[in-house]
Amino acid sequence: MPDLLANLNPEQLAAVTLPNEPALILAGAGSGKTRVLITRIAWLIRQGYASPPTVLAVTFTNKAAREMMARLSALLPIDTRGMWIGTFHGLCNRMLRAHYRDAGLPQTFQILDTADQLSAIKRLMKGLNVDDEKYPAKNLQYFINNAKEQGLRPKDVDATDAFNRKFVELYEAYDQQCQREGVVDFPELLLRCYELLAHNPPLRAHYQARFRNILVDEFQDTNKLQYAWLKLLAGEHNAIFAVGDDDQSIYAFRGANVGNMHDFEREFRVRNLIKLEQNYRSHGHILDTANYLIANNARRLGKNLRTDAGHGEPVRVYESATDSQEAGWIVEEIKALINTGVSRGEVAVLYRSNAQSRTIEHTLVNAGIPYRVYGGLRFFERQEVKHALAYLRLIDNPNDDTAFARVVNFPTRGIGARSIEQVADAARLYNCSMAAAVPYVTGKAGSSLGAFATLIAKMRAETQQMSLPETVEYVVRTSGLAAFYEGEREGQDRLENLQELVNAAAAFVSEEGYGLDTPARSIPLRPGATAVPEIVSDDGEIEVLDAPNIADPAQNPDTMTPLAGFLSHASLEAGDNQAQAGQDAVQLMTVHAAKGLEFTAVFITGLEEGLFPHENSAQESDGLEEERRLMYVAITRAKERLYLSFAQSRMLHGQTRYNIRSRFFDELPEGSLKWLTPKVEAGARWGGRADNAGWGRDWFARPGHERGGSSYPRDEAVSAALPAFANQQRAAESGFKVGQAVFHTKFGEGTVTALEGSGGDARAQVRFKRHGEKWLALSVAKLQAVE
DNA sequence: GTGTCAGCGCTTTTT
DNA sequence: GCGCTGACAC
């Protein structure tokens, strides 16, 4: 089929048409990785080597899964419904829903997101009287999630000291609490699913027989548990087609294990390793810059990107005195880009940490340039939305104490902390849910609690036959949430979001293909529905149906109610996290958030030691290599223009910090760079590094090394500089003039470019011939006027 | 039960 | 420098 394989380069073609054997595709940035993955699936099906139900394709984000689905349907005229395409969590959820009894879960089990999990942990610790100072809830959360991602249950964790034993004990109590409440957290979805397959041979055999074509995107981001889950599904005979890029592994901090790539190669005896090195995104100088940099990493599978595009523009580098001056320069460059016809949406400003966005935002606002910041609260994470969802959860599952605690007194109905504690105590005493414990609490508190219980019971009864959107709307009204926000001065946005939640429910119903009036809380029987794909494989292997506890698909074509599906959807897909979409706007985001995206012009900002590479990464093993990969990801986002900038001083955590430029500059090819400010040789900076042992390069060499305070020492008493134009009129007082030639004992000859302050605070900005631009305190610096 | 204020922490993030 | 959390006062 020439149309499908047309325009593939030889490596891509080879990857797409590999035999059904384990394969590892090392796909560099911009090498057409997604295209290969999608074309591979399409090719397998068109050739008749695979039928849709034998395909399982897994990604990390819903966005990637959606994109894969969309592009695949565009490529294939056939129904892609039989395929399992989704995130690890989404697919595990699907499997657990289908086999909830085997997995030991209630049919209506709910998914806790990270915030729900933390509040569940806090509630647990309060009930057990655990000192939050000694055992912070956040640390316990990390401990639990980490253990689960390693595949470890409490009994499997090796606790060497009393402290860890306490954590293990709490981990166990937490798991019991979740089990009683019928809720699972994110890592539990994966671990539960893994155990389901591991402990149930007929079920495992069924899925292994079914998924003969397993494809994994972003393989370098998989953690140990995800890899183990994949191995279980692959069994002895199924081929895994893994696509990834070790150079773009930037998620070690959340458990990603690049080592999985190497393990996969070894354990599956991968004979088909294909490198996609042809880059279709960036111009030559940009690509050279990326290649040079990443070559400094020791442990790589090895790859070098090439392009047919010309060299293009050199990479521009700019040094500034302060972060606000850096922002000013960025804005000027953006204006120039826009003038040359680049649209705002094709310009991205990247930074290492979110805190850096503010200065840039301010400057953009002042310049009147529309921008969009990625990150921040997402739709389903908003408090009013979470409140509404909590009511829905409580209706569906009375045992969900997290939901109960969240809304028992919201909107306020006279139930105080004391009463809630009484309920929690009673629940513990009788080993039941908080909702069930309400009758045990008597007195005045009992009556308001009773009213709440009555309200929930009423909601549960009255929504019995309602459709999902009707249910959501009913709950928003009956719970009192709508009335509450109507009364709030700032409640308008929240009200709109609640309305949006009703719309989201309607959209969900239509996307899932339910009838509009399908009751939200019963398992729908769709007319003409075929057997559930997860039970019967395409070639009619149905012997597994005789196994105990496997639902009869003829009776239950769906495995969850629309409401349960919607609640899962809300947890698994928290929604868009972009601010106001729509308008053509400059894109601001962290480097992490930029992964997978591309822009005509990219600014990488704050390239300073301690910031990028980040100082905290020095403590982590391989931290510096991960930072370098992060820089590699940042560089490879750019198509035509790349700008790198750093500032001598920067406001951070309310303090001015003085930084030196990132070591990454020393790892870039000089021939591809164009310094807009003079490049200062490393040895010449601040009078030489020898005077400053213990900072700069050294802190990376010594893990855990403490630097005094949070700001770097400096041998010139240079204070944070205001914009250069500020106080030029003070020139006469200081004895210097802008434009005047001067001489400094360390930096040599230069020209005054700005002056500010007076008396002991007088400062001059000087552009030195060999050392670039610096702010100098005139009372300290030995600066002489040159006639 | 609601409002205020001090204290804390602060890299990156998806599910 | 800022936003969130928890303790305490009214």
mmCIF file of C-alpha atoms in Angstrom, chain A residues 203-523:
data_model
loop_
_atom_site.group_PDB
_atom_site.id
_atom_site.type_symbol
_atom_site.label_atom_id
_atom_site.label_comp_id
_atom_site.label_asym_id
_atom_site.label_seq_id
_atom_site.Cartn_x
_atom_site.Cartn_y
_atom_site.Cartn_z
ATOM 1 C CA LEU A 203 -7.277 -14.276 32.893
ATOM 2 C CA ARG A 204 -3.639 -13.618 32.128
ATOM 3 C CA ALA A 205 -3.692 -16.300 29.438
ATOM 4 C CA HIS A 206 -6.764 -14.700 27.956
ATOM 5 C CA TYR A 207 -5.230 -11.266 27.647
ATOM 6 C CA GLN A 208 -1.928 -12.647 26.457
ATOM 7 C CA ALA A 209 -3.763 -14.526 23.748
ATOM 8 C CA ARG A 210 -5.590 -11.422 22.822
ATOM 9 C CA PHE A 211 -2.973 -8.657 22.784
ATOM 10 C CA ARG A 212 -0.498 -10.009 20.313
ATOM 11 C CA ASN A 213 0.502 -6.506 19.273
ATOM 12 C CA ILE A 214 1.631 -4.298 22.113
ATOM 13 C CA LEU A 215 3.002 -0.853 21.339
ATOM 14 C CA VAL A 216 4.490 1.527 23.885
ATOM 15 C CA ASP A 217 5.070 5.221 23.382
ATOM 16 C CA GLU A 218 7.677 7.208 25.374
ATOM 17 C CA PHE A 219 9.155 3.988 26.679
ATOM 18 C CA GLN A 220 11.940 5.879 28.464
ATOM 19 C CA ASP A 221 9.312 7.261 30.856
ATOM 20 C CA THR A 222 8.041 3.910 32.104
ATOM 21 C CA ASN A 223 8.566 3.011 35.734
ATOM 22 C CA LYS A 224 9.341 -0.434 37.098
ATOM 23 C CA LEU A 225 5.743 -1.368 37.695
ATOM 24 C CA GLN A 226 4.648 -0.319 34.230
ATOM 25 C CA TYR A 227 7.421 -2.360 32.698
ATOM 26 C CA ALA A 228 6.482 -5.365 34.809
ATOM 27 C CA TRP A 229 2.858 -4.969 33.717
ATOM 28 C CA LEU A 230 3.932 -4.889 30.077
ATOM 29 C CA LYS A 231 6.056 -7.988 30.533
ATOM 30 C CA LEU A 232 3.120 -9.796 32.059
ATOM 31 C CA LEU A 233 0.879 -8.904 29.128
ATOM 32 C CA ALA A 234 3.526 -9.829 26.611
ATOM 33 C CA GLY A 235 4.078 -13.243 28.129
ATOM 34 C CA GLU A 236 6.323 -15.576 26.210
ATOM 35 C CA HIS A 237 5.099 -14.926 22.732
ATOM 36 C CA ASN A 238 3.875 -11.412 22.196
ATOM 37 C CA ALA A 239 6.030 -8.766 20.638
ATOM 38 C CA ILE A 240 6.406 -5.394 22.243
ATOM 39 C CA PHE A 241 7.087 -2.526 19.897
ATOM 40 C CA ALA A 242 8.686 0.087 22.119
ATOM 41 C CA VAL A 243 9.371 3.607 20.970
ATOM 42 C CA GLY A 244 11.426 5.968 23.052
ATOM 43 C CA ASP A 245 14.379 8.278 23.402
ATOM 44 C CA ASP A 246 16.780 7.866 26.289
ATOM 45 C CA ASP A 247 18.047 11.385 25.657
ATOM 46 C CA GLN A 248 14.614 12.760 26.441
ATOM 47 C CA SER A 249 14.188 10.970 29.734
ATOM 48 C CA ILE A 250 13.336 13.816 32.105
ATOM 49 C CA TYR A 251 10.983 12.185 34.569
ATOM 50 C CA ALA A 252 13.276 10.218 36.842
ATOM 51 C CA PHE A 253 11.939 12.266 39.733
ATOM 52 C CA ARG A 254 8.549 10.637 39.363
ATOM 53 C CA GLY A 255 9.865 7.138 39.039
ATOM 54 C CA ALA A 256 10.678 6.830 35.351
ATOM 55 C CA ASN A 257 13.442 4.333 34.846
ATOM 56 C CA VAL A 258 15.497 4.810 31.668
ATOM 57 C CA GLY A 259 17.152 1.524 32.555
ATOM 58 C CA ASN A 260 13.968 -0.140 31.324
ATOM 59 C CA MET A 261 15.182 0.458 27.779
ATOM 60 C CA HIS A 262 18.343 -1.452 28.367
ATOM 61 C CA ASP A 263 16.530 -4.140 30.358
ATOM 62 C CA PHE A 264 14.008 -4.516 27.593
ATOM 63 C CA GLU A 265 16.735 -4.941 25.022
ATOM 64 C CA ARG A 266 18.373 -7.625 27.114
ATOM 65 C CA GLU A 267 15.367 -9.460 28.520
ATOM 66 C CA PHE A 268 13.508 -9.674 25.239
ATOM 67 C CA ARG A 269 16.685 -10.326 23.269
ATOM 68 C CA VAL A 270 15.781 -7.478 20.988
ATOM 69 C CA ARG A 271 17.193 -8.049 17.532
ATOM 70 C CA ASN A 272 15.393 -5.160 15.987
ATOM 71 C CA LEU A 273 16.880 -1.934 17.217
ATOM 72 C CA ILE A 274 16.250 0.928 14.877
ATOM 73 C CA LYS A 275 17.458 4.457 15.297
ATOM 74 C CA LEU A 276 15.488 7.312 13.826
ATOM 75 C CA GLU A 277 18.049 10.066 13.491
ATOM 76 C CA GLN A 278 16.671 12.077 10.637
ATOM 77 C CA ASN A 279 15.198 15.223 12.132
ATOM 78 C CA TYR A 280 12.377 17.036 10.408
ATOM 79 C CA ARG A 281 12.020 19.894 12.820
ATOM 80 C CA SER A 282 15.072 22.018 13.447
ATOM 81 C CA HIS A 283 17.564 23.922 11.362
ATOM 82 C CA GLY A 284 21.214 22.857 11.407
ATOM 83 C CA HIS A 285 22.712 25.181 13.988
ATOM 84 C CA ILE A 286 19.991 24.279 16.450
ATOM 85 C CA LEU A 287 20.489 20.588 15.877
ATOM 86 C CA ASP A 288 24.262 20.877 16.182
ATOM 87 C CA THR A 289 23.784 22.662 19.458
ATOM 88 C CA ALA A 290 21.597 19.831 20.746
ATOM 89 C CA ASN A 291 23.977 17.123 19.545
ATOM 90 C CA TYR A 292 27.045 18.784 21.067
ATOM 91 C CA LEU A 293 25.369 19.215 24.396
ATOM 92 C CA ILE A 294 23.968 15.726 24.767
ATOM 93 C CA ALA A 295 27.292 14.171 23.779
ATOM 94 C CA ASN A 296 28.445 15.179 27.255
ATOM 95 C CA ASN A 297 26.232 12.532 28.797
ATOM 96 C CA ALA A 298 28.039 9.299 29.521
ATOM 97 C CA ARG A 299 25.299 6.735 29.616
ATOM 98 C CA ARG A 300 23.511 6.864 26.316
ATOM 99 C CA LEU A 301 22.269 4.353 23.849
ATOM 100 C CA GLY A 302 23.836 6.675 21.290
ATOM 101 C CA LYS A 303 22.201 8.728 18.614
ATOM 102 C CA ASN A 304 23.035 11.748 16.497
ATOM 103 C CA LEU A 305 20.383 13.818 14.838
ATOM 104 C CA ARG A 306 20.824 15.090 11.304
ATOM 105 C CA THR A 307 18.801 17.331 9.072
ATOM 106 C CA ASP A 308 18.465 18.187 5.432
ATOM 107 C CA ALA A 309 17.473 21.722 6.289
ATOM 108 C CA GLY A 310 20.311 24.227 6.046
ATOM 109 C CA HIS A 311 22.265 25.677 8.936
ATOM 110 C CA GLY A 312 19.714 28.400 9.394
ATOM 111 C CA GLU A 313 20.173 31.167 11.912
ATOM 112 C CA PRO A 314 22.803 30.888 14.606
ATOM 113 C CA VAL A 315 21.685 30.395 18.182
ATOM 114 C CA ARG A 316 21.591 33.786 19.863
ATOM 115 C CA VAL A 317 22.948 34.196 23.361
ATOM 116 C CA TYR A 318 22.272 37.119 25.666
ATOM 117 C CA GLU A 319 23.661 37.977 29.090
ATOM 118 C CA SER A 320 21.879 40.531 31.235
ATOM 119 C CA ALA A 321 22.432 42.152 34.597
ATOM 120 C CA THR A 322 19.097 41.227 36.098
ATOM 121 C CA ASP A 323 16.118 38.985 35.527
ATOM 122 C CA SER A 324 13.922 41.940 34.629
ATOM 123 C CA GLN A 325 16.455 43.086 32.088
ATOM 124 C CA GLU A 326 16.453 39.581 30.661
ATOM 125 C CA ALA A 327 12.676 39.778 30.390
ATOM 126 C CA GLY A 328 12.955 43.166 28.693
ATOM 127 C CA TRP A 329 15.286 41.727 26.098
ATOM 128 C CA ILE A 330 13.001 38.745 25.485
ATOM 129 C CA VAL A 331 10.058 41.044 24.879
ATOM 130 C CA GLU A 332 12.055 43.172 22.449
ATOM 131 C CA GLU A 333 13.110 40.090 20.511
ATOM 132 C CA ILE A 334 9.546 38.800 20.478
ATOM 133 C CA LYS A 335 8.354 42.109 19.028
ATOM 134 C CA ALA A 336 11.015 41.848 16.345
ATOM 135 C CA LEU A 337 9.964 38.283 15.549
ATOM 136 C CA ILE A 338 6.336 39.283 15.275
ATOM 137 C CA ASN A 339 7.359 42.083 12.924
ATOM 138 C CA THR A 340 9.042 39.580 10.658
ATOM 139 C CA GLY A 341 5.785 37.664 10.423
ATOM 140 C CA VAL A 342 6.121 34.989 13.113
ATOM 141 C CA SER A 343 2.804 34.510 14.848
ATOM 142 C CA ARG A 344 2.731 34.822 18.637
ATOM 143 C CA GLY A 345 1.646 31.240 19.077
ATOM 144 C CA GLU A 346 4.817 30.113 17.332
ATOM 145 C CA VAL A 347 6.963 31.727 20.013
ATOM 146 C CA ALA A 348 7.684 29.922 23.270
ATOM 147 C CA VAL A 349 9.468 31.171 26.358
ATOM 148 C CA LEU A 350 10.791 28.261 28.402
ATOM 149 C CA TYR A 351 12.097 28.214 31.950
ATOM 150 C CA ARG A 352 13.291 25.615 34.413
ATOM 151 C CA SER A 353 10.935 26.464 37.253
ATOM 152 C CA ASN A 354 7.499 28.049 37.365
ATOM 153 C CA ALA A 355 8.563 30.891 39.657
ATOM 154 C CA GLN A 356 10.496 32.375 36.765
ATOM 155 C CA SER A 357 7.380 33.106 34.768
ATOM 156 C CA ARG A 358 6.267 36.091 36.804
ATOM 157 C CA THR A 359 8.930 38.562 35.722
ATOM 158 C CA ILE A 360 8.376 37.622 32.115
ATOM 159 C CA GLU A 361 4.611 37.895 32.498
ATOM 160 C CA HIS A 362 4.926 41.380 33.971
ATOM 161 C CA THR A 363 7.065 42.525 31.111
ATOM 162 C CA LEU A 364 4.712 41.027 28.533
ATOM 163 C CA VAL A 365 1.714 42.688 30.167
ATOM 164 C CA ASN A 366 3.460 46.046 30.078
ATOM 165 C CA ALA A 367 4.313 45.538 26.439
ATOM 166 C CA GLY A 368 0.725 44.575 25.675
ATOM 167 C CA ILE A 369 1.660 41.211 24.174
ATOM 168 C CA PRO A 370 -0.917 38.453 24.729
ATOM 169 C CA TYR A 371 0.536 35.339 26.293
ATOM 170 C CA ARG A 372 -0.566 32.040 27.716
ATOM 171 C CA VAL A 373 0.982 30.297 30.705
ATOM 172 C CA TYR A 374 0.795 26.512 30.817
ATOM 173 C CA GLY A 375 0.338 24.798 34.133
ATOM 174 C CA GLY A 376 -1.738 25.681 37.117
ATOM 175 C CA LEU A 377 -5.170 24.501 38.153
ATOM 176 C CA ARG A 378 -7.021 22.229 35.832
ATOM 177 C CA PHE A 379 -10.738 22.014 35.387
ATOM 178 C CA PHE A 380 -11.495 18.955 37.492
ATOM 179 C CA GLU A 381 -9.138 20.169 40.214
ATOM 180 C CA ARG A 382 -11.090 23.337 40.971
ATOM 181 C CA GLN A 383 -12.627 23.356 44.405
ATOM 182 C CA GLU A 384 -16.213 23.913 43.284
ATOM 183 C CA VAL A 385 -15.909 21.110 40.734
ATOM 184 C CA LYS A 386 -14.346 18.791 43.306
ATOM 185 C CA HIS A 387 -17.167 19.573 45.705
ATOM 186 C CA ALA A 388 -19.785 18.681 43.129
ATOM 187 C CA LEU A 389 -17.898 15.500 42.244
ATOM 188 C CA ALA A 390 -17.744 14.585 45.931
ATOM 189 C CA TYR A 391 -21.561 14.675 46.133
ATOM 190 C CA LEU A 392 -21.740 12.496 43.046
ATOM 191 C CA ARG A 393 -19.260 10.065 44.537
ATOM 192 C CA LEU A 394 -21.164 9.924 47.782
ATOM 193 C CA ILE A 395 -24.367 9.097 45.944
ATOM 194 C CA ASP A 396 -22.626 6.319 44.060
ATOM 195 C CA ASN A 397 -20.568 4.970 46.928
ATOM 196 C CA PRO A 398 -21.610 5.753 50.518
ATOM 197 C CA ASN A 399 -18.339 4.335 51.793
ATOM 198 C CA ASP A 400 -16.250 7.083 50.233
ATOM 199 C CA ASP A 401 -15.174 8.912 53.388
ATOM 200 C CA THR A 402 -12.950 11.310 51.488
ATOM 201 C CA ALA A 403 -16.004 12.564 49.644
ATOM 202 C CA PHE A 404 -18.058 12.552 52.842
ATOM 203 C CA ALA A 405 -15.516 14.616 54.770
ATOM 204 C CA ARG A 406 -15.218 17.041 51.918
ATOM 205 C CA VAL A 407 -18.854 18.020 51.669
ATOM 206 C CA VAL A 408 -20.461 17.108 54.982
ATOM 207 C CA ASN A 409 -20.227 20.771 55.897
ATOM 208 C CA PHE A 410 -19.965 22.411 52.539
ATOM 209 C CA PRO A 411 -21.963 24.508 51.983
ATOM 210 C CA THR A 412 -21.994 25.067 55.743
ATOM 211 C CA ARG A 413 -24.871 23.437 57.496
ATOM 212 C CA GLY A 414 -23.828 23.738 61.120
ATOM 213 C CA ILE A 415 -21.621 20.673 61.323
ATOM 214 C CA GLY A 416 -18.350 21.624 62.977
ATOM 215 C CA ALA A 417 -14.978 20.000 63.278
ATOM 216 C CA ARG A 418 -16.016 18.484 66.610
ATOM 217 C CA SER A 419 -18.999 16.683 65.106
ATOM 218 C CA ILE A 420 -16.995 15.446 62.153
ATOM 219 C CA GLU A 421 -14.424 14.042 64.549
ATOM 220 C CA GLN A 422 -17.190 12.270 66.456
ATOM 221 C CA VAL A 423 -18.382 10.686 63.241
ATOM 222 C CA ALA A 424 -14.877 9.613 62.373
ATOM 223 C CA ASP A 425 -14.407 8.129 65.847
ATOM 224 C CA ALA A 426 -17.674 6.223 65.615
ATOM 225 C CA ALA A 427 -16.750 4.981 62.133
ATOM 226 C CA ARG A 428 -13.484 3.652 63.516
ATOM 227 C CA LEU A 429 -15.192 2.087 66.517
ATOM 228 C CA TYR A 430 -17.791 0.258 64.442
ATOM 229 C CA ASN A 431 -15.470 -0.283 61.517
ATOM 230 C CA CYS A 432 -17.856 1.288 59.077
ATOM 231 C CA SER A 433 -17.966 4.283 56.797
ATOM 232 C CA MET A 434 -18.511 7.774 58.135
ATOM 233 C CA ALA A 435 -21.861 7.912 56.421
ATOM 234 C CA ALA A 436 -22.907 4.727 58.191
ATOM 235 C CA ALA A 437 -21.614 6.053 61.505
ATOM 236 C CA VAL A 438 -23.869 9.111 61.486
ATOM 237 C CA PRO A 439 -26.691 7.446 63.484
ATOM 238 C CA TYR A 440 -24.228 6.738 66.305
ATOM 239 C CA VAL A 441 -23.643 10.426 66.882
ATOM 240 C CA THR A 442 -26.472 11.875 68.909
ATOM 241 C CA GLY A 443 -27.472 15.186 70.407
ATOM 242 C CA LYS A 444 -27.582 18.482 68.635
ATOM 243 C CA ALA A 445 -24.735 17.509 66.330
ATOM 244 C CA GLY A 446 -26.670 14.367 65.538
ATOM 245 C CA SER A 447 -29.632 16.239 64.170
ATOM 246 C CA SER A 448 -27.704 18.376 61.685
ATOM 247 C CA LEU A 449 -25.748 15.287 60.695
ATOM 248 C CA GLY A 450 -29.012 13.418 60.341
ATOM 249 C CA ALA A 451 -30.277 16.144 58.041
ATOM 250 C CA PHE A 452 -27.174 15.725 55.895
ATOM 251 C CA ALA A 453 -27.648 11.963 55.760
ATOM 252 C CA THR A 454 -31.269 12.521 54.763
ATOM 253 C CA LEU A 455 -30.174 14.923 52.043
ATOM 254 C CA ILE A 456 -27.771 12.404 50.548
ATOM 255 C CA ALA A 457 -30.346 9.622 50.762
ATOM 256 C CA LYS A 458 -32.877 11.843 49.041
ATOM 257 C CA MET A 459 -30.411 12.708 46.304
ATOM 258 C CA ARG A 460 -29.615 9.056 45.837
ATOM 259 C CA ALA A 461 -33.283 8.130 45.520
ATOM 260 C CA GLU A 462 -34.315 10.968 43.260
ATOM 261 C CA THR A 463 -31.466 10.559 40.797
ATOM 262 C CA GLN A 464 -32.113 6.851 40.380
ATOM 263 C CA GLN A 465 -33.576 7.169 36.878
ATOM 264 C CA MET A 466 -31.916 10.418 35.825
ATOM 265 C CA SER A 467 -29.451 10.710 32.984
ATOM 266 C CA LEU A 468 -25.922 11.760 33.773
ATOM 267 C CA PRO A 469 -26.248 15.450 32.859
ATOM 268 C CA GLU A 470 -29.545 15.612 34.732
ATOM 269 C CA THR A 471 -27.925 14.024 37.752
ATOM 270 C CA VAL A 472 -25.058 16.489 37.760
ATOM 271 C CA GLU A 473 -27.379 19.442 37.402
ATOM 272 C CA TYR A 474 -29.658 18.096 40.120
ATOM 273 C CA VAL A 475 -26.746 17.586 42.503
ATOM 274 C CA VAL A 476 -25.321 21.048 41.895
ATOM 275 C CA ARG A 477 -28.709 22.515 42.775
ATOM 276 C CA THR A 478 -29.877 20.226 45.578
ATOM 277 C CA SER A 479 -26.566 20.168 47.409
ATOM 278 C CA GLY A 480 -26.814 23.913 47.868
ATOM 279 C CA LEU A 481 -23.581 24.509 45.963
ATOM 280 C CA ALA A 482 -25.271 26.657 43.335
ATOM 281 C CA ALA A 483 -27.043 28.775 45.947
ATOM 282 C CA PHE A 484 -23.831 29.123 47.916
ATOM 283 C CA TYR A 485 -21.830 30.468 44.996
ATOM 284 C CA GLU A 486 -24.688 32.688 43.897
ATOM 285 C CA GLY A 487 -24.380 34.378 47.263
ATOM 286 C CA GLU A 488 -20.632 34.758 47.013
ATOM 287 C CA ARG A 489 -19.214 38.005 45.744
ATOM 288 C CA GLU A 490 -16.556 36.230 43.699
ATOM 289 C CA GLY A 491 -18.724 33.234 42.956
ATOM 290 C CA GLN A 492 -19.596 33.950 39.348
ATOM 291 C CA ASP A 493 -16.658 32.050 37.840
ATOM 292 C CA ARG A 494 -17.313 29.115 40.102
ATOM 293 C CA LEU A 495 -20.960 29.037 39.092
ATOM 294 C CA GLU A 496 -19.910 28.994 35.469
ATOM 295 C CA ASN A 497 -17.566 26.115 36.162
ATOM 296 C CA LEU A 498 -20.400 24.165 37.739
ATOM 297 C CA GLN A 499 -22.472 24.773 34.639
ATOM 298 C CA GLU A 500 -19.455 23.657 32.639
ATOM 299 C CA LEU A 501 -19.434 20.452 34.657
ATOM 300 C CA VAL A 502 -22.988 19.768 33.487
ATOM 301 C CA ASN A 503 -21.826 20.388 29.918
ATOM 302 C CA ALA A 504 -18.865 18.085 30.463
ATOM 303 C CA ALA A 505 -21.268 15.370 31.615
ATOM 304 C CA ALA A 506 -23.374 15.833 28.484
ATOM 305 C CA ALA A 507 -20.256 15.721 26.319
ATOM 306 C CA PHE A 508 -19.126 12.559 28.090
ATOM 307 C CA VAL A 509 -22.458 10.860 27.482
ATOM 308 C CA SER A 510 -22.374 11.644 23.804
ATOM 309 C CA GLU A 511 -18.735 10.653 23.365
ATOM 310 C CA GLU A 512 -19.343 7.344 25.066
ATOM 311 C CA GLY A 513 -22.285 6.769 22.791
ATOM 312 C CA TYR A 514 -24.906 6.425 25.504
ATOM 313 C CA GLY A 515 -28.444 7.444 24.770
ATOM 314 C CA LEU A 516 -29.174 10.887 26.159
ATOM 315 C CA ASP A 517 -31.629 9.524 28.686
ATOM 316 C CA THR A 518 -29.640 6.471 29.719
ATOM 317 C CA PRO A 519 -29.873 6.347 33.513
ATOM 318 C CA ALA A 520 -26.572 7.443 35.014
ATOM 319 C CA ARG A 521 -26.506 4.804 37.666
ATOM 320 C CA SER A 522 -27.294 1.556 35.955
ATOM 321 C CA ILE A 523 -25.208 -0.461 33.579
#
